Coordinates of C-alpha atoms in Angstrom, one line a residue:
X1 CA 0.0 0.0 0.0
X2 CA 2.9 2.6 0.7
X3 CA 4.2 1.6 -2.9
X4 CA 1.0 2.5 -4.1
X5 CA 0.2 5.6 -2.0
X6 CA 3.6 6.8 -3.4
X7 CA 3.3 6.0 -6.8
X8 CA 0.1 7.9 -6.8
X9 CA 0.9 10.7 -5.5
X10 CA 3.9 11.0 -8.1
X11 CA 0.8 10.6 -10.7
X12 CA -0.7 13.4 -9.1
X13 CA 2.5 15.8 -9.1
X14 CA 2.6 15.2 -13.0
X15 CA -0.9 16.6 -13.5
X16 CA -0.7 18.9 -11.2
X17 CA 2.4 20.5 -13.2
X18 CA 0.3 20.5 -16.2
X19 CA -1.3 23.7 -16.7
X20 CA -3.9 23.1 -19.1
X21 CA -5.8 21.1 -16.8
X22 CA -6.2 24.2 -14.6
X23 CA -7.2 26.5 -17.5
X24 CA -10.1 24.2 -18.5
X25 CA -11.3 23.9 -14.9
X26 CA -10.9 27.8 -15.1
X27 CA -13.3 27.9 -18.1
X28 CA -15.3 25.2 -16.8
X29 CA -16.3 27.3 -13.8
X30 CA -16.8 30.3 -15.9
X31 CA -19.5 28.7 -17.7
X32 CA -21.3 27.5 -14.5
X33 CA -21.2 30.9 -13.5
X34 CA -22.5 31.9 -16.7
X35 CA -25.5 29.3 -16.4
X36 CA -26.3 31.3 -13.5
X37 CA -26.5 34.7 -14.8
X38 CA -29.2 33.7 -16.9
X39 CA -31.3 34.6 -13.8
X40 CA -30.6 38.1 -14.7
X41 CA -31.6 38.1 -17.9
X42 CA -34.8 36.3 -17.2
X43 CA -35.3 39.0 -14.5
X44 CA -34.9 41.7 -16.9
X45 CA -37.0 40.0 -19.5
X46 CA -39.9 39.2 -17.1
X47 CA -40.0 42.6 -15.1
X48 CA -39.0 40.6 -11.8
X49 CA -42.0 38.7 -12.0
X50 CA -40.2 35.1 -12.3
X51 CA -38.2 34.6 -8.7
X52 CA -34.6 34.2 -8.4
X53 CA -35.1 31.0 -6.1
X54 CA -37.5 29.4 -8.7
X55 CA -34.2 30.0 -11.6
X56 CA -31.2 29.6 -9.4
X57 CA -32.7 26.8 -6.8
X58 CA -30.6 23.8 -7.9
X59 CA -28.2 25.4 -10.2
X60 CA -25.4 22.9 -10.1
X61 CA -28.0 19.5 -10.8
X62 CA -29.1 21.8 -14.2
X63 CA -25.2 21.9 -14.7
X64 CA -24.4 18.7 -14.1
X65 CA -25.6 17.4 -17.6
X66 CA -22.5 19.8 -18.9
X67 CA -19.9 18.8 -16.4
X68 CA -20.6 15.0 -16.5
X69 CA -21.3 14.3 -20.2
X70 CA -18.8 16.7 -21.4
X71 CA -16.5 18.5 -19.0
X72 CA -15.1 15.3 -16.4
X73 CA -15.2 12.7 -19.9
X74 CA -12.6 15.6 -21.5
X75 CA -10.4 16.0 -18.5
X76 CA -9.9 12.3 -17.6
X77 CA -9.6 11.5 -21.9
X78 CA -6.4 14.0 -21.5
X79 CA -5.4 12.8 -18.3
X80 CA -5.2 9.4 -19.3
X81 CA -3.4 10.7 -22.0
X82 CA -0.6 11.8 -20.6
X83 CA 0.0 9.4 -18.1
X84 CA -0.6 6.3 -20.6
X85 CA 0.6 6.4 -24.2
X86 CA 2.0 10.4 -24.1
X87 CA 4.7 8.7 -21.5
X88 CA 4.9 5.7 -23.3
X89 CA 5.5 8.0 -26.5
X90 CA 8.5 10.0 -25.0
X91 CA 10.0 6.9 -22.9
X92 CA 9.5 8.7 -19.7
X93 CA 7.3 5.7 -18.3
X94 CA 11.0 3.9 -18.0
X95 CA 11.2 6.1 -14.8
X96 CA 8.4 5.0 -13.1
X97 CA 9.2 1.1 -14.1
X98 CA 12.6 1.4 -12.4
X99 CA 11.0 2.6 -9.2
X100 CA 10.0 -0.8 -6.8
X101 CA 6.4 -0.6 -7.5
X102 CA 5.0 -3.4 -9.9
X103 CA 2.8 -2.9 -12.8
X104 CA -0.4 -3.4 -11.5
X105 CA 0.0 -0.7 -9.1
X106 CA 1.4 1.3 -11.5
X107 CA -1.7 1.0 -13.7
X108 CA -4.2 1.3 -10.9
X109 CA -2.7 4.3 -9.3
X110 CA -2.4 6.2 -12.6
X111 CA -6.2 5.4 -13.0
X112 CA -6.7 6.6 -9.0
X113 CA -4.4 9.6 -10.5
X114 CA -6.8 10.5 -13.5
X115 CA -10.2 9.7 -11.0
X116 CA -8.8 12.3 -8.1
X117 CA -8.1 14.5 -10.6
X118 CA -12.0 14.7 -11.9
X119 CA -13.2 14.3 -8.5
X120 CA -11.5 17.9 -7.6
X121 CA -12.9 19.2 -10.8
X122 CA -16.4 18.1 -9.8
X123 CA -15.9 19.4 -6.0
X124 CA -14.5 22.5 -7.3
X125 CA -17.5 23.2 -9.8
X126 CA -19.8 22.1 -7.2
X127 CA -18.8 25.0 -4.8
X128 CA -18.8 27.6 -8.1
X129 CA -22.0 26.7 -8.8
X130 CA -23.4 26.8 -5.1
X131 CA -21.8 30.4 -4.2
X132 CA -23.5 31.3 -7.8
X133 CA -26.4 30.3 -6.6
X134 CA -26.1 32.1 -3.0
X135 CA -24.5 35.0 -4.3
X136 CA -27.6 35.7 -6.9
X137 CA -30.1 35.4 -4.9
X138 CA -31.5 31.6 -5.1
X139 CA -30.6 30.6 -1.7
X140 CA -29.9 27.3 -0.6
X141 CA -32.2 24.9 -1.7
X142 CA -31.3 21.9 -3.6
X143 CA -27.3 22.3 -2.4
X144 CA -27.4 19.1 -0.4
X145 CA -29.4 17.3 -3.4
X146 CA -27.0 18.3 -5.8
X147 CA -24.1 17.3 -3.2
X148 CA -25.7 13.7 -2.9
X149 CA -26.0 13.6 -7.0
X150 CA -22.5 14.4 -7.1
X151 CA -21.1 11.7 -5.0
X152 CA -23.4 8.9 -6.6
X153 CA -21.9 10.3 -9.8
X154 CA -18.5 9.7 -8.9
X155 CA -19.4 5.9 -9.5
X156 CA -19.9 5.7 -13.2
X157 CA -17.3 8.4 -13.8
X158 CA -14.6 5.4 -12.1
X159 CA -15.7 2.9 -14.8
X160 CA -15.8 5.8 -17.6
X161 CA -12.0 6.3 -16.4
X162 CA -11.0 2.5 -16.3
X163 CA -12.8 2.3 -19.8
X164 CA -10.1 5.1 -21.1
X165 CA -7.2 3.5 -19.9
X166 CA -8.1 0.5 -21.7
X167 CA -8.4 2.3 -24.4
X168 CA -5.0 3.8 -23.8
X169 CA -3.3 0.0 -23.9
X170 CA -5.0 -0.2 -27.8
X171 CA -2.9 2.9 -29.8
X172 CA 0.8 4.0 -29.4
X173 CA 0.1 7.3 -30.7
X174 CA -1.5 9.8 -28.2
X175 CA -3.2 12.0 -30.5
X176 CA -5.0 8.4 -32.4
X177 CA -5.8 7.8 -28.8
X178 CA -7.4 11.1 -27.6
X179 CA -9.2 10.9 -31.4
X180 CA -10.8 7.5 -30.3
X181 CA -11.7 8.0 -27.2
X182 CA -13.3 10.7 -28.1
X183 CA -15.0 8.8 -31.2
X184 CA -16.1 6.0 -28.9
X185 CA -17.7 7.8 -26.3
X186 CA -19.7 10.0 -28.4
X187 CA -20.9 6.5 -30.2
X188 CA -21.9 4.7 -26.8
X189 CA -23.8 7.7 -25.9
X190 CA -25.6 8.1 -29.1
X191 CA -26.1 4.6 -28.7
X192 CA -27.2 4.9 -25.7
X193 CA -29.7 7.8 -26.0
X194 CA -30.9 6.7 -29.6
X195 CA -31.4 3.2 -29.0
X196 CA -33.6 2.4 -26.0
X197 CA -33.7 -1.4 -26.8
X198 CA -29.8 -1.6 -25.5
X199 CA -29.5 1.4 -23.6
X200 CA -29.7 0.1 -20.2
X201 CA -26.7 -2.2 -21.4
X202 CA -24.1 0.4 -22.2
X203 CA -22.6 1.9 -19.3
X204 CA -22.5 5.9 -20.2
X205 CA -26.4 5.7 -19.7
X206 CA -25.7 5.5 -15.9
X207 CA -23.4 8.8 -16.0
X208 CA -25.9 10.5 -14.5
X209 CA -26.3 8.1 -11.8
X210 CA -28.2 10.1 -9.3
X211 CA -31.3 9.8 -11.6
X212 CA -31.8 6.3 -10.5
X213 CA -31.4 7.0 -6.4
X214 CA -33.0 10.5 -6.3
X215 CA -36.0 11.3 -6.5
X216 CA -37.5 8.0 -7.4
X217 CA -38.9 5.5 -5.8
X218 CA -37.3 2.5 -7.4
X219 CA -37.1 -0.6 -4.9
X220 CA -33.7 -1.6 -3.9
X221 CA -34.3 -4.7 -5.9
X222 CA -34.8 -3.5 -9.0
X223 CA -31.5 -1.0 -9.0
X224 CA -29.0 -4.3 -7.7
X225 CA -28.7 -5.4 -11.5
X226 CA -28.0 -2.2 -12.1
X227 CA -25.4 -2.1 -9.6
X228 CA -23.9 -5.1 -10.9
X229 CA -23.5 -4.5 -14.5
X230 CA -21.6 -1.5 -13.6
X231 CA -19.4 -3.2 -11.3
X232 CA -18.6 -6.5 -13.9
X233 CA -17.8 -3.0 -16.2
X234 CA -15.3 -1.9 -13.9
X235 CA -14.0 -5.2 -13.7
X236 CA -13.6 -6.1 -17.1
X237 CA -12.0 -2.7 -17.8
X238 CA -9.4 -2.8 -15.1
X239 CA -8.2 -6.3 -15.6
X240 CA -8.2 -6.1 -19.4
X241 CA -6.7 -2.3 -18.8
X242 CA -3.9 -4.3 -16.7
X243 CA -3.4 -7.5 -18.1
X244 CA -2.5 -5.0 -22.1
X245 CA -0.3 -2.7 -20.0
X246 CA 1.5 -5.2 -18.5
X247 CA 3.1 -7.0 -21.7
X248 CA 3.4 -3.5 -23.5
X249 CA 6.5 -2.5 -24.1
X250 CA 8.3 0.7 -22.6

């Protein structure tokens, strides 16, 4: 476990050093505090008849469709990036194989790397979006609902991220990579959306995780297949994930 915790947190130094990551979260939040300026706009349109708390009350679960299905999918596709085939590409990987940590902790905690990562993106954009939300006018309601949907959420987005570093294992070149991942995400959730039959089979559908344990009343035995065709995801991706990484090359 110490190899690991150290390993990881060496995965974390390399983002972290990576400035474009903190640029997009910068415009990230910048367009969830746009989404809540709209309240002004409405105001002005309506004459202050429309209420800032029935606008702004639960702005960051009406954002949450942007920063799960696009925002945390682009930050973990370039995350996994760089950690995978862009240090594979330059030989830098080398380094980290010489260090006494074996390749299965190697993989995972570059996955765990790429995961924290979006996990602070999604915290972070959760407390733009809440001060938004206080600061305008719309009070507090819905902040612990949207704080609940975010945690579920964090679920799903773990198997999207094993998914990408499989993916990663496939293509030598990091730009083919990014290109496909890209390509077959947008495909699984067009799939997914457009295709009802198999939708419930294809694991981007559960993204937005908190639809199925908030505000429903689903019994407990009708979400446990659910549960456990995302975890045999997860498992499939992370062994499969492991067992290509660890007879690649350096």
């Amino acid at each position: 476990m110490e190899q690991f915790r150290a390993n990881l947190c060496n995965e974390l130094f390399k983002l972290s050093k990576r400035k474009k990551y903190l640029v997009f979260l910068i415009l990230g939040s910048l367009i969830c505090v746009a989404s809540a300026l709209r309240v002004l706009i409405i105001n002005y349109l309506t004459d202050g008849e429309v209420s800032r708390q029935a606008i702004l009350g639960g702005l960051m679960t009406s954002n949450l469709p942007f920063v799960l299905l696009l925002f945390l999918p682009l930050m973990a596709i370039m995350a996994a990036g760089d950690l995978f085939v862009g240090e594979q590409a330059d030989h830098t990987i080398r380094f980290s194989l010489m260090r006494p940590v074996g390749k299965g902790k190697l993989f995972f905690s570059k996955a765990a790397a790429v995961f924290l990562l979006c996990a602070f993106d999604l915290g972070v954009l959760y407390l733009v979006s809440t001060v938004a939300q206080v600061a305008l006018g719309g009070g507090t309601e819905g902040i612990l609902t949207s704080l609940g949907a975010c945690l579920l959420d964090l679920i799903p987005l773990a198997v999207l991220i094993l998914f990408f570093c499989l993916i990663n294992q496939l293509i030598k070149g990091q730009g083919l990579t990014v290109l496909l991942c890209v390509v077959v995400y947008i495909l699984l959730l067009v799939l997914g959306t457009y295709l009802p039959v198999v939708g419930g089979l294809v694991f981007t559908g559960y993204l937005r995780w908190h639809n199925l344990w908030i505000g429903i009343t689903l019994p407990v035995f009708s979400l446990l297949p659910r549960v456990g065709l995302l975890a045999g995801y997860g498992l499939v991706f992370g062994s499969c994930g492991y067992l290509l990484f660890d007879r690649r090359d350096a």
